C-alpha cells in the first residue's frame, strides 16, 4: 500500500512539474510579443496562421528567421509586415529592387508594386519552418480565454485543493 501511494505521488509530481514548465513557456511567449504583435525571440519569429494573409494550411505554425537587410537581395522571396483593416499581418512577396535612402534607411520595392521600409521586412521565405496543426494550440493557449482556462484556472484549483487538504489534515491531528 505504501509503494502505491508513493508511486502515485511521484506520477502526480512529475505531471505537475511538466505542466508548470509548459505554463512557464506559454507565459514567456506572451511576454515576447513585438510591436507588430508577433512572438519574437532575438532573430526568430513564431507566427500562427491567424497573423498572416498567407495561403498555408490553417492551424500551421510558422517559425521565421529574421534576416539582416544586407543579406537580402533582389529576386528573393521575403516575409514582410503589412496592414489589413487596422490589423498587422505577415505576407510574402518577391523583391524587385532595394534602394538606399540614406546611411541608415533602405526602401524595398516588392512585386506587388508596394514599397516598404527595411524595418517591415522580416526574412527570406527559404529560412522558414512550417509545423502543421501546432498553430491551433498556440492560438488557443495565448488567447485571453485560453490562458484563463488552461493556465490560470488549473493552477488556482490546485492551490485551493492544497489549502483544503492542509486544513483537513490539521483537523485530524
PDB file of C-alpha atoms in Angstrom:
ATOM      1  CA  UNK A   1       0.000   0.000   0.000  1.00  0.00           C
ATOM      2  CA  UNK A   2       2.846   2.412   0.825  1.00  0.00           C
ATOM      3  CA  UNK A   3       4.536   1.706  -2.507  1.00  0.00           C
ATOM      4  CA  UNK A   4       1.278   2.517  -4.362  1.00  0.00           C
ATOM      5  CA  UNK A   5       0.870   5.853  -2.552  1.00  0.00           C
ATOM      6  CA  UNK A   6       4.499   6.728  -3.155  1.00  0.00           C
ATOM      7  CA  UNK A   7       4.214   5.883  -6.869  1.00  0.00           C
ATOM      8  CA  UNK A   8       1.034   7.956  -7.116  1.00  0.00           C
ATOM      9  CA  UNK A   9       2.827  10.959  -5.561  1.00  0.00           C
ATOM     10  CA  UNK A  10       5.761  10.567  -7.964  1.00  0.00           C
ATOM     11  CA  UNK A  11       3.468  10.444 -11.000  1.00  0.00           C
ATOM     12  CA  UNK A  12       1.401  13.424  -9.834  1.00  0.00           C
ATOM     13  CA  UNK A  13       4.573  15.380  -9.021  1.00  0.00           C
ATOM     14  CA  UNK A  14       6.063  14.615 -12.430  1.00  0.00           C
ATOM     15  CA  UNK A  15       2.879  15.618 -14.282  1.00  0.00           C
ATOM     16  CA  UNK A  16       2.622  18.817 -12.245  1.00  0.00           C
ATOM     17  CA  UNK A  17       6.267  19.689 -12.995  1.00  0.00           C
ATOM     18  CA  UNK A  18       5.682  19.159 -16.728  1.00  0.00           C
ATOM     19  CA  UNK A  19       2.550  21.302 -16.518  1.00  0.00           C
ATOM     20  CA  UNK A  20       4.460  24.093 -14.721  1.00  0.00           C
ATOM     21  CA  UNK A  21       7.204  24.061 -17.367  1.00  0.00           C
ATOM     22  CA  UNK A  22       4.543  24.199 -20.093  1.00  0.00           C
ATOM     23  CA  UNK A  23       2.835  27.100 -18.276  1.00  0.00           C
ATOM     24  CA  UNK A  24       6.136  28.937 -17.956  1.00  0.00           C
ATOM     25  CA  UNK A  25       6.806  28.505 -21.679  1.00  0.00           C
ATOM     26  CA  UNK A  26       3.382  29.899 -22.657  1.00  0.00           C
ATOM     27  CA  UNK A  27       3.824  32.828 -20.256  1.00  0.00           C
ATOM     28  CA  UNK A  28       7.227  33.637 -21.776  1.00  0.00           C
ATOM     29  CA  UNK A  29       5.633  33.515 -25.252  1.00  0.00           C
ATOM     30  CA  UNK A  30       3.047  36.068 -24.105  1.00  0.00           C
ATOM     31  CA  UNK A  31       5.773  38.366 -22.791  1.00  0.00           C
ATOM     32  CA  UNK A  32       7.750  38.189 -26.048  1.00  0.00           C
ATOM     33  CA  UNK A  33       5.267  39.899 -28.390  1.00  0.00           C
ATOM     34  CA  UNK A  34       6.969  42.576 -30.501  1.00  0.00           C
ATOM     35  CA  UNK A  35       5.466  45.895 -31.648  1.00  0.00           C
ATOM     36  CA  UNK A  36       3.768  44.077 -34.559  1.00  0.00           C
ATOM     37  CA  UNK A  37       2.014  41.666 -32.145  1.00  0.00           C
ATOM     38  CA  UNK A  38       4.110  38.648 -33.156  1.00  0.00           C
ATOM     39  CA  UNK A  39       6.128  36.410 -30.802  1.00  0.00           C
ATOM     40  CA  UNK A  40       9.804  37.256 -31.271  1.00  0.00           C
ATOM     41  CA  UNK A  41      12.909  35.705 -29.690  1.00  0.00           C
ATOM     42  CA  UNK A  42      16.036  37.546 -30.869  1.00  0.00           C
ATOM     43  CA  UNK A  43      16.115  36.644 -34.585  1.00  0.00           C
ATOM     44  CA  UNK A  44      13.247  34.122 -34.621  1.00  0.00           C
ATOM     45  CA  UNK A  45       9.557  34.884 -35.069  1.00  0.00           C
ATOM     46  CA  UNK A  46       6.859  32.389 -34.084  1.00  0.00           C
ATOM     47  CA  UNK A  47       3.731  33.084 -36.100  1.00  0.00           C
ATOM     48  CA  UNK A  48       0.352  31.370 -36.033  1.00  0.00           C
ATOM     49  CA  UNK A  49      -1.719  31.461 -39.208  1.00  0.00           C
ATOM     50  CA  UNK A  50      -4.247  33.946 -37.792  1.00  0.00           C
ATOM     51  CA  UNK A  51      -1.481  36.585 -38.032  1.00  0.00           C
ATOM     52  CA  UNK A  52      -0.872  36.082 -41.749  1.00  0.00           C
ATOM     53  CA  UNK A  53      -2.511  36.598 -45.094  1.00  0.00           C
ATOM     54  CA  UNK A  54      -0.647  33.572 -46.465  1.00  0.00           C
ATOM     55  CA  UNK A  55      -2.157  30.517 -48.090  1.00  0.00           C
ATOM     56  CA  UNK A  56      -0.682  27.836 -45.822  1.00  0.00           C
ATOM     57  CA  UNK A  57      -2.874  25.231 -44.109  1.00  0.00           C
ATOM     58  CA  UNK A  58      -4.995  26.600 -41.285  1.00  0.00           C
ATOM     59  CA  UNK A  59      -3.513  25.837 -37.936  1.00  0.00           C
ATOM     60  CA  UNK A  60       0.067  25.810 -39.152  1.00  0.00           C
ATOM     61  CA  UNK A  61       2.773  27.396 -37.050  1.00  0.00           C
ATOM     62  CA  UNK A  62       5.486  29.294 -38.912  1.00  0.00           C
ATOM     63  CA  UNK A  63       8.958  29.781 -37.498  1.00  0.00           C
ATOM     64  CA  UNK A  64      10.659  32.546 -39.460  1.00  0.00           C
ATOM     65  CA  UNK A  65      14.309  33.530 -39.141  1.00  0.00           C
ATOM     66  CA  UNK A  66      14.745  37.286 -39.242  1.00  0.00           C
ATOM     67  CA  UNK A  67      17.304  38.411 -41.777  1.00  0.00           C
ATOM     68  CA  UNK A  68      19.508  41.459 -41.861  1.00  0.00           C
ATOM     69  CA  UNK A  69      18.572  43.675 -44.817  1.00  0.00           C
ATOM     70  CA  UNK A  70      22.150  43.309 -46.102  1.00  0.00           C
ATOM     71  CA  UNK A  71      21.584  39.548 -46.512  1.00  0.00           C
ATOM     72  CA  UNK A  72      18.533  40.056 -48.722  1.00  0.00           C
ATOM     73  CA  UNK A  73      18.925  40.579 -52.457  1.00  0.00           C
ATOM     74  CA  UNK A  74      16.710  41.325 -55.425  1.00  0.00           C
ATOM     75  CA  UNK A  75      14.517  38.391 -56.552  1.00  0.00           C
ATOM     76  CA  UNK A  76      14.489  36.922 -53.017  1.00  0.00           C
ATOM     77  CA  UNK A  77      11.047  35.973 -51.744  1.00  0.00           C
ATOM     78  CA  UNK A  78      10.584  37.556 -48.320  1.00  0.00           C
ATOM     79  CA  UNK A  79       8.087  37.871 -45.499  1.00  0.00           C
ATOM     80  CA  UNK A  80       7.042  41.384 -44.528  1.00  0.00           C
ATOM     81  CA  UNK A  81       4.622  43.157 -42.206  1.00  0.00           C
ATOM     82  CA  UNK A  82       1.538  44.664 -43.804  1.00  0.00           C
ATOM     83  CA  UNK A  83      -1.723  46.094 -42.503  1.00  0.00           C
ATOM     84  CA  UNK A  84      -5.249  44.931 -43.266  1.00  0.00           C
ATOM     85  CA  UNK A  85      -8.190  46.774 -41.690  1.00  0.00           C
ATOM     86  CA  UNK A  86      -6.233  48.008 -38.636  1.00  0.00           C
ATOM     87  CA  UNK A  87      -4.616  44.588 -38.110  1.00  0.00           C
ATOM     88  CA  UNK A  88      -0.939  43.907 -38.746  1.00  0.00           C
ATOM     89  CA  UNK A  89      -0.401  40.768 -40.796  1.00  0.00           C
ATOM     90  CA  UNK A  90       2.537  38.939 -42.313  1.00  0.00           C
ATOM     91  CA  UNK A  91       2.620  38.496 -46.078  1.00  0.00           C
ATOM     92  CA  UNK A  92       5.197  37.333 -48.601  1.00  0.00           C
ATOM     93  CA  UNK A  93       6.317  38.630 -51.967  1.00  0.00           C
ATOM     94  CA  UNK A  94       9.328  38.859 -54.246  1.00  0.00           C
ATOM     95  CA  UNK A  95      11.771  41.774 -54.011  1.00  0.00           C
ATOM     96  CA  UNK A  96      12.057  43.785 -57.218  1.00  0.00           C
ATOM     97  CA  UNK A  97      14.615  46.325 -56.017  1.00  0.00           C
ATOM     98  CA  UNK A  98      16.335  47.714 -52.945  1.00  0.00           C
ATOM     99  CA  UNK A  99      17.279  51.383 -52.838  1.00  0.00           C
ATOM    100  CA  UNK A 100      19.391  53.237 -50.304  1.00  0.00           C
ATOM    101  CA  UNK A 101      17.567  56.282 -48.946  1.00  0.00           C
ATOM    102  CA  UNK A 102      20.432  57.294 -46.624  1.00  0.00           C
ATOM    103  CA  UNK A 103      23.078  55.604 -44.486  1.00  0.00           C
ATOM    104  CA  UNK A 104      20.590  54.003 -42.129  1.00  0.00           C
ATOM    105  CA  UNK A 105      17.459  53.550 -44.257  1.00  0.00           C
ATOM    106  CA  UNK A 106      16.648  51.323 -47.221  1.00  0.00           C
ATOM    107  CA  UNK A 107      13.412  51.030 -49.159  1.00  0.00           C
ATOM    108  CA  UNK A 108      12.377  47.678 -50.597  1.00  0.00           C
ATOM    109  CA  UNK A 109      10.144  47.516 -53.683  1.00  0.00           C
ATOM    110  CA  UNK A 110       8.079  44.358 -53.968  1.00  0.00           C
ATOM    111  CA  UNK A 111       6.458  42.655 -56.955  1.00  0.00           C
ATOM    112  CA  UNK A 112       3.041  43.904 -55.825  1.00  0.00           C
ATOM    113  CA  UNK A 113       4.270  47.465 -56.656  1.00  0.00           C
ATOM    114  CA  UNK A 114       4.394  48.483 -52.995  1.00  0.00           C
ATOM    115  CA  UNK A 115       7.404  49.925 -51.197  1.00  0.00           C
ATOM    116  CA  UNK A 116       8.340  49.166 -47.609  1.00  0.00           C
ATOM    117  CA  UNK A 117      10.985  50.356 -45.193  1.00  0.00           C
ATOM    118  CA  UNK A 118      13.655  47.819 -44.263  1.00  0.00           C
ATOM    119  CA  UNK A 119      12.072  47.674 -40.788  1.00  0.00           C
ATOM    120  CA  UNK A 120       8.987  45.959 -42.251  1.00  0.00           C
ATOM    121  CA  UNK A 121      10.959  43.208 -43.993  1.00  0.00           C
ATOM    122  CA  UNK A 122      11.232  40.103 -41.787  1.00  0.00           C
ATOM    123  CA  UNK A 123      13.252  37.471 -43.614  1.00  0.00           C
ATOM    124  CA  UNK A 124      13.535  35.086 -46.514  1.00  0.00           C
ATOM    125  CA  UNK A 125      10.818  32.530 -47.234  1.00  0.00           C
ATOM    126  CA  UNK A 126      13.545  29.914 -47.683  1.00  0.00           C
ATOM    127  CA  UNK A 127      14.524  30.339 -43.990  1.00  0.00           C
ATOM    128  CA  UNK A 128      11.044  29.420 -42.709  1.00  0.00           C
ATOM    129  CA  UNK A 129       9.940  26.238 -40.954  1.00  0.00           C
ATOM    130  CA  UNK A 130       6.266  25.247 -41.045  1.00  0.00           C
ATOM    131  CA  UNK A 131       4.768  22.965 -38.379  1.00  0.00           C
ATOM    132  CA  UNK A 132       1.226  21.773 -39.149  1.00  0.00           C
ATOM    133  CA  UNK A 133      -1.557  21.993 -36.523  1.00  0.00           C
ATOM    134  CA  UNK A 134       0.659  23.410 -33.757  1.00  0.00           C
ATOM    135  CA  UNK A 135      -0.647  26.897 -34.575  1.00  0.00           C
ATOM    136  CA  UNK A 136      -4.099  25.957 -33.264  1.00  0.00           C
ATOM    137  CA  UNK A 137      -2.575  25.068 -29.900  1.00  0.00           C
ATOM    138  CA  UNK A 138      -0.549  28.276 -29.736  1.00  0.00           C
ATOM    139  CA  UNK A 139      -3.557  30.403 -30.733  1.00  0.00           C
ATOM    140  CA  UNK A 140      -5.709  28.750 -28.063  1.00  0.00           C
ATOM    141  CA  UNK A 141      -3.168  28.980 -25.256  1.00  0.00           C
ATOM    142  CA  UNK A 142      -2.083  32.571 -25.934  1.00  0.00           C
ATOM    143  CA  UNK A 143      -5.627  33.907 -26.239  1.00  0.00           C
ATOM    144  CA  UNK A 144      -7.166  35.562 -23.170  1.00  0.00           C
ATOM    145  CA  UNK A 145      -9.819  32.852 -22.715  1.00  0.00           C
ATOM    146  CA  UNK A 146      -7.378  30.012 -23.451  1.00  0.00           C
ATOM    147  CA  UNK A 147      -4.820  31.290 -20.956  1.00  0.00           C
ATOM    148  CA  UNK A 148      -7.550  31.654 -18.342  1.00  0.00           C
ATOM    149  CA  UNK A 149      -8.952  28.121 -18.807  1.00  0.00           C
ATOM    150  CA  UNK A 150      -5.747  26.169 -19.493  1.00  0.00           C
ATOM    151  CA  UNK A 151      -3.239  28.006 -17.320  1.00  0.00           C
ATOM    152  CA  UNK A 152      -4.747  30.191 -14.575  1.00  0.00           C
ATOM    153  CA  UNK A 153      -7.799  28.141 -13.504  1.00  0.00           C
ATOM    154  CA  UNK A 154      -5.924  24.812 -13.156  1.00  0.00           C
ATOM    155  CA  UNK A 155      -3.208  26.474 -11.058  1.00  0.00           C
ATOM    156  CA  UNK A 156      -5.830  28.221  -8.918  1.00  0.00           C
ATOM    157  CA  UNK A 157      -7.719  24.919  -8.494  1.00  0.00           C
ATOM    158  CA  UNK A 158      -4.538  23.133  -7.446  1.00  0.00           C
ATOM    159  CA  UNK A 159      -3.819  25.909  -4.944  1.00  0.00           C
ATOM    160  CA  UNK A 160      -7.280  25.651  -3.354  1.00  0.00           C
ATOM    161  CA  UNK A 161      -7.111  21.838  -3.243  1.00  0.00           C
ATOM    162  CA  UNK A 162      -3.778  22.062  -1.411  1.00  0.00           C
ATOM    163  CA  UNK A 163      -5.243  24.526   1.106  1.00  0.00           C
ATOM    164  CA  UNK A 164      -8.263  22.246   1.615  1.00  0.00           C
ATOM    165  CA  UNK A 165      -6.023  19.207   2.184  1.00  0.00           C
ATOM    166  CA  UNK A 166      -3.888  21.193   4.603  1.00  0.00           C
ATOM    167  CA  UNK A 167      -6.915  22.228   6.679  1.00  0.00           C
ATOM    168  CA  UNK A 168      -8.323  18.697   6.584  1.00  0.00           C
ATOM    169  CA  UNK A 169      -5.001  17.315   7.771  1.00  0.00           C
ATOM    170  CA  UNK A 170      -4.907  19.937  10.563  1.00  0.00           C
ATOM    171  CA  UNK A 171      -8.394  18.937  11.829  1.00  0.00           C
ATOM    172  CA  UNK A 172      -7.436  15.244  12.014  1.00  0.00           C
ATOM    173  CA  UNK A 173      -4.377  15.986  14.157  1.00  0.00           C
TER     174      UNK A 173
END
